[in-house]
Amino acid sequence: MIELDNKRILVTFLMHLGDLTLTTPFIHALRKAAPKAHITFLADEKLKDVVLHNPYLDEVITIDKKGKDNSLLALWACARKLSTMDFDVVINLHPNERCSFIDAFTKTKMRTGTTHTIFKWAWDKFIPLDRTIHAADMYLKVLTDLGVEKLEHNGLEIFPSDEHQKGADEFWRNHGVFASDKLIGFNIGSAVVTKRWAPERFAEVADRLAAKGYKPVFFGGTMDEEMVDEAVAKMKTTPIIATGAFRIGELAAAMRRCSLIITNDSGPMHVAISQKVPIVAMYGPSIPKLYGPYTEKAVIVTAQPPCMGCKDGMKHKCDHADKNNCMTRLMVDQVVQAAEDMLAKYGEN
């Protein structure tokens, strides 16, 4: 067992939005296991809102991994900076090259967690990630392997600041949303093309729920604008367009206002879950067991009968002769029924 309490601990993680959100149960559990520790988290500058206001962290340090810090020299400078902070324990949660490089050259009394193979020599206690379980549980298992017996957490958690909440509230006011309005959010994008359900099907679902008195809201980032435009062009009703309008913290605060989020498998799906919003998630080639909604307030909709071409959830592709068969056979009626069931079960904001 490695003693964690009363230590200066650095946790490093430089992956994507959804992946970073899935580390938040680990953060909560680490604080519960080490209440007197000083815990610092290293994250990507563009995603810092996920952890910046987390009450279980003492400090957040960032690097702009795809921007000004996208060089070995910048990573070396980060390691030198971290070396001055006198950490007792460094815990790395993903074996990507950037984190592994930074951690390998950060002076510390102990390096643990996972790492890229070429840096394994620098680790005092190497902990391979268990890829057979859900990603959130995979990160929590690192604590178990360090000797933590009781894992206390509250699922996925992002803590928007007062400024983030103010920005979200202002957006709703400017778009004529009143306290009595019932909102249903739609996230139609995904970084992986094969995870995307067709925009025209999202449009039909939005229209059918609008006819029942709900106001549809389209979320997503600037990269999703073309898909949202395509969906809106097919609609008979007029939705609220929030695509590209929010930083991550504001997005989390805005999603709180929704009665339900209907979404592809994506980073914003995990952001919505962090705000305890009910979810209807469309899944095709990826396996929910590994990266699915980490909440009981979710229903997963898949093609029926199940697609037999999706055998490996890490590849994110359908091997059926008709490519993307798993998503094209996922029907509008299924999603509408799932939405109605979730609204009946969890009520409305």
XYZ file of C-alpha atoms in Angstrom:
349
model
C 0.000 0.000 0.000
C 1.221 3.508 -0.854
C 0.476 6.167 1.753
C -1.374 9.047 0.085
C -2.663 11.173 2.949
C -0.559 14.163 4.040
C 1.314 13.939 0.727
C 1.787 16.334 -2.157
C 0.158 14.480 -5.076
C 0.236 15.299 -8.782
C -2.354 13.652 -11.053
C -1.689 13.927 -14.800
C -4.167 13.446 -17.638
C -4.054 15.056 -21.096
C -6.739 13.260 -23.089
C -10.049 14.421 -24.598
C -13.185 16.014 -23.100
C -15.129 12.818 -22.442
C -12.084 10.976 -21.124
C -11.185 13.815 -18.760
C -14.753 13.963 -17.422
C -14.529 10.237 -16.725
C -11.613 10.872 -14.329
C -13.775 12.949 -11.965
C -14.921 9.970 -9.839
C -11.202 9.217 -9.349
C -10.591 12.788 -8.151
C -13.444 12.574 -5.638
C -12.337 9.155 -4.388
C -8.704 10.265 -4.075
C -9.711 13.212 -1.900
C -11.860 10.978 0.324
C -8.955 8.552 0.683
C -6.422 11.338 1.330
C -8.311 14.231 3.015
C -5.131 16.017 4.146
C -3.193 15.644 0.912
C -2.386 18.553 -1.400
C -3.710 17.409 -4.790
C -2.646 19.065 -8.052
C -4.087 18.110 -11.452
C -2.366 18.593 -14.821
C -4.853 19.026 -17.691
C -5.126 20.429 -21.205
C -5.663 24.212 -21.173
C -8.621 23.965 -23.579
C -10.419 21.523 -21.268
C -9.551 23.058 -17.903
C -13.190 23.883 -17.047
C -13.745 20.167 -16.391
C -11.508 20.286 -13.310
C -10.759 23.968 -12.606
C -13.432 24.469 -9.932
C -13.443 20.930 -8.575
C -13.565 21.279 -4.760
C -11.580 18.068 -4.319
C -8.502 19.592 -5.966
C -6.139 22.151 -4.449
C -4.605 23.278 -7.710
C -4.932 22.878 -11.474
C -1.983 23.336 -13.837
C -2.500 23.367 -17.599
C -0.567 23.067 -20.818
C -1.843 23.963 -24.281
C -0.999 20.577 -25.762
C -2.131 21.295 -29.343
C -1.106 24.972 -29.255
C 1.886 26.792 -27.806
C 3.003 23.757 -25.772
C 3.005 21.340 -28.697
C 6.743 20.629 -28.631
C 9.250 18.547 -26.690
C 10.853 21.743 -25.411
C 7.535 22.901 -23.921
C 6.912 19.508 -22.326
C 10.426 19.593 -20.876
C 9.748 23.075 -19.485
C 6.531 21.779 -17.897
C 8.451 18.931 -16.251
C 11.033 21.385 -14.906
C 8.282 23.598 -13.477
C 6.574 20.634 -11.835
C 9.929 19.472 -10.441
C 10.115 22.641 -8.328
C 6.830 21.810 -6.606
C 8.232 18.992 -4.477
C 5.618 16.300 -5.173
C 5.724 13.126 -3.109
C 3.633 11.081 -5.567
C 2.873 11.450 -9.273
C -0.110 9.428 -10.556
C -0.514 9.197 -14.329
C -3.911 8.015 -15.568
C -3.264 7.502 -19.302
C -0.277 6.090 -21.226
C -0.164 8.842 -23.865
C 3.261 10.130 -24.832
C 2.885 13.691 -23.515
C 1.920 12.748 -19.955
C 4.456 9.962 -19.873
C 7.261 12.274 -21.005
C 6.354 15.013 -18.524
C 6.057 12.568 -15.624
C 9.284 10.747 -16.453
C 11.259 13.987 -16.155
C 9.401 15.494 -13.195
C 11.366 15.107 -9.970
C 9.263 13.237 -7.426
C 9.681 10.677 -4.681
C 7.381 8.188 -6.441
C 5.885 7.719 -9.902
C 2.890 5.426 -10.241
C -0.155 4.798 -12.392
C 0.293 3.927 -16.037
C 2.746 5.138 -18.676
C 3.860 4.661 -22.251
C 6.079 1.595 -22.667
C 9.221 3.598 -23.461
C 9.046 5.395 -20.093
C 8.218 2.384 -17.952
C 11.783 2.338 -16.640
C 11.085 5.524 -14.650
C 8.030 4.178 -12.787
C 8.303 2.987 -9.190
C 4.927 1.221 -9.312
C 3.520 0.634 -12.787
C -0.247 0.002 -12.873
C -1.622 -1.232 -16.219
C -5.107 0.038 -17.038
C -7.857 -2.589 -17.005
C -9.426 -2.147 -20.458
C -12.151 -4.737 -19.758
C -14.178 -2.424 -17.470
C -15.821 0.980 -17.842
C -13.262 3.786 -18.210
C -14.415 5.575 -15.031
C -13.990 2.332 -13.082
C -10.667 1.746 -14.848
C -9.293 4.980 -13.372
C -10.797 4.209 -9.963
C -9.083 0.817 -10.032
C -5.740 2.632 -10.012
C -6.582 3.711 -6.461
C -7.549 0.159 -5.551
C -4.171 -1.024 -6.844
C -2.512 1.621 -4.687
C -4.199 0.121 -1.615
C -7.300 2.313 -1.259
C -10.004 -0.010 0.066
C -13.010 2.330 0.089
C -13.851 4.220 -3.108
C -16.256 7.072 -2.310
C -17.484 9.222 -5.186
C -20.570 10.783 -6.747
C -20.229 9.699 -10.350
C -19.192 12.211 -12.998
C -18.854 15.757 -11.654
C -18.096 19.087 -13.315
C -18.501 22.168 -11.142
C -19.379 25.277 -13.196
C -18.301 28.573 -11.656
C -20.677 31.420 -10.822
C -19.423 33.112 -13.993
C -20.288 30.038 -16.044
C -23.780 29.910 -14.570
C -24.246 33.620 -15.220
C -23.260 33.131 -18.865
C -25.695 30.242 -19.295
C -28.540 32.156 -17.640
C -27.890 35.145 -19.873
C -28.006 32.929 -22.963
C -31.414 31.548 -21.963
C -32.772 35.038 -21.295
C -31.513 36.311 -24.648
C -33.225 33.392 -26.396
C -36.587 33.910 -24.734
C -36.492 30.924 -22.391
C -38.794 31.328 -19.393
C -38.961 29.387 -16.122
C -42.036 27.526 -17.368
C -40.330 26.288 -20.561
C -39.401 22.636 -20.828
C -36.119 22.150 -22.720
C -34.757 19.048 -24.408
C -31.138 19.231 -25.494
C -29.675 17.584 -28.585
C -26.024 16.775 -29.150
C -25.750 15.529 -32.711
C -21.995 15.631 -33.195
C -19.206 13.204 -32.360
C -15.490 13.261 -33.069
C -15.869 9.786 -34.609
C -17.936 9.887 -37.820
C -19.283 6.352 -37.413
C -20.864 7.303 -34.046
C -23.091 9.955 -35.619
C -26.795 9.389 -36.100
C -28.231 11.134 -39.169
C -29.083 14.865 -38.736
C -32.467 14.424 -40.426
C -33.418 11.828 -37.797
C -32.481 14.198 -34.998
C -34.668 16.781 -36.773
C -37.663 14.427 -36.769
C -37.208 13.565 -33.092
C -36.946 17.273 -32.226
C -40.135 18.081 -34.154
C -42.077 15.260 -32.540
C -41.055 16.342 -29.035
C -41.715 20.000 -29.873
C -45.280 18.967 -30.778
C -45.596 17.694 -27.195
C -44.689 21.088 -25.758
C -40.911 20.878 -25.391
C -38.402 23.410 -26.704
C -35.555 21.700 -28.606
C -32.025 23.049 -28.025
C -29.040 22.084 -30.170
C -25.721 22.009 -28.290
C -22.264 21.075 -29.565
C -19.111 22.895 -30.604
C -18.239 24.962 -33.653
C -17.198 21.771 -35.465
C -20.834 20.604 -35.240
C -22.389 23.683 -36.833
C -22.719 22.176 -40.311
C -24.513 19.105 -38.959
C -26.822 21.254 -36.849
C -27.601 23.480 -39.843
C -28.488 20.354 -41.819
C -30.818 19.139 -39.066
C -32.506 22.515 -38.553
C -33.134 22.841 -42.304
C -35.235 19.657 -42.103
C -37.347 20.812 -39.143
C -40.884 22.150 -39.158
C -40.426 23.885 -35.798
C -37.805 26.440 -34.752
C -35.262 25.212 -32.187
C -32.853 27.169 -30.008
C -29.321 27.047 -31.433
C -26.618 26.888 -28.763
C -24.034 25.266 -31.029
C -20.636 26.864 -30.507
C -22.052 29.297 -27.938
C -20.453 27.948 -24.773
C -17.179 27.181 -23.110
C -17.204 23.836 -21.308
C -18.164 25.303 -17.935
C -21.024 27.277 -19.475
C -22.117 24.200 -21.422
C -22.380 22.221 -18.187
C -24.356 25.027 -16.539
C -26.670 25.339 -19.566
C -27.307 21.611 -19.738
C -28.592 21.678 -16.156
C -31.628 23.549 -17.475
C -32.707 20.627 -19.697
C -35.234 17.960 -18.792
C -33.390 15.498 -21.042
C -30.383 15.314 -23.375
C -30.576 13.201 -26.541
C -27.077 12.507 -27.774
C -24.578 10.512 -29.749
C -21.686 8.876 -27.899
C -19.511 11.969 -27.361
C -17.725 14.231 -24.898
C -20.742 16.523 -24.343
C -22.771 13.438 -23.365
C -20.448 12.969 -20.382
C -20.689 16.696 -19.580
C -24.488 16.371 -19.393
C -24.156 13.330 -17.136
C -21.889 15.340 -14.823
C -24.878 17.650 -14.245
C -27.160 14.703 -13.397
C -29.382 15.294 -16.445
C -31.241 12.230 -17.808
C -29.772 10.893 -21.044
C -30.955 9.093 -24.166
C -27.826 7.918 -25.975
C -27.573 6.398 -29.445
C -24.887 3.756 -29.737
C -23.593 1.994 -32.826
C -20.038 0.687 -33.210
C -18.767 1.570 -29.716
C -19.531 -0.587 -26.686
C -21.337 1.159 -23.796
C -19.708 -1.220 -21.332
C -16.407 0.632 -21.817
C -17.323 4.275 -22.467
C -21.091 4.434 -22.074
C -23.156 6.724 -19.834
C -21.773 6.456 -16.298
C -25.133 7.004 -14.626
C -28.363 5.211 -13.799
C -30.298 8.088 -15.383
C -29.651 6.947 -18.940
C -31.107 4.680 -21.568
C -29.032 3.386 -24.475
C -30.707 2.958 -27.849
C -29.197 0.590 -30.418
C -30.231 -1.009 -33.685
C -32.755 -3.825 -33.305
C -32.049 -6.615 -33.867
C -28.484 -5.930 -32.697
C -25.881 -5.362 -35.398
C -23.483 -8.299 -35.601
C -20.800 -6.270 -37.382
C -19.653 -4.373 -34.289
C -17.305 -6.696 -32.467
C -14.657 -4.386 -31.041
C -15.765 -1.269 -29.206
C -12.277 0.257 -29.288
C -12.181 0.388 -33.104
C -15.300 2.542 -33.443
C -16.269 0.988 -36.738
C -18.910 -1.363 -38.023
C -17.594 -4.378 -39.951
C -20.980 -5.149 -41.481
C -21.037 -5.284 -45.282
C -23.284 -2.211 -45.198
C -20.939 0.186 -43.407
C -22.481 2.049 -40.460
C -25.310 -0.479 -40.487
C -25.560 -0.207 -36.693
C -26.492 3.483 -36.865
C -28.646 3.497 -39.997
C -30.899 0.768 -38.548
C -31.460 2.755 -35.354
C -34.937 4.239 -35.869
C -36.650 7.514 -34.891
C -39.527 5.696 -33.138
C -37.028 3.988 -30.814
C -35.502 7.300 -29.748
C -38.849 9.060 -29.270
C -40.134 6.191 -27.142
C -36.954 6.187 -25.064
C -37.265 9.953 -24.560
C -40.893 9.685 -23.460
C -40.010 6.890 -21.042
C -37.188 8.911 -19.487
C -39.334 12.030 -19.145
C -42.057 10.003 -17.467
C -39.539 8.412 -15.108
C -37.491 11.442 -14.099
C -39.936 14.310 -14.523
C -39.274 17.702 -16.031
C -37.274 20.780 -15.094
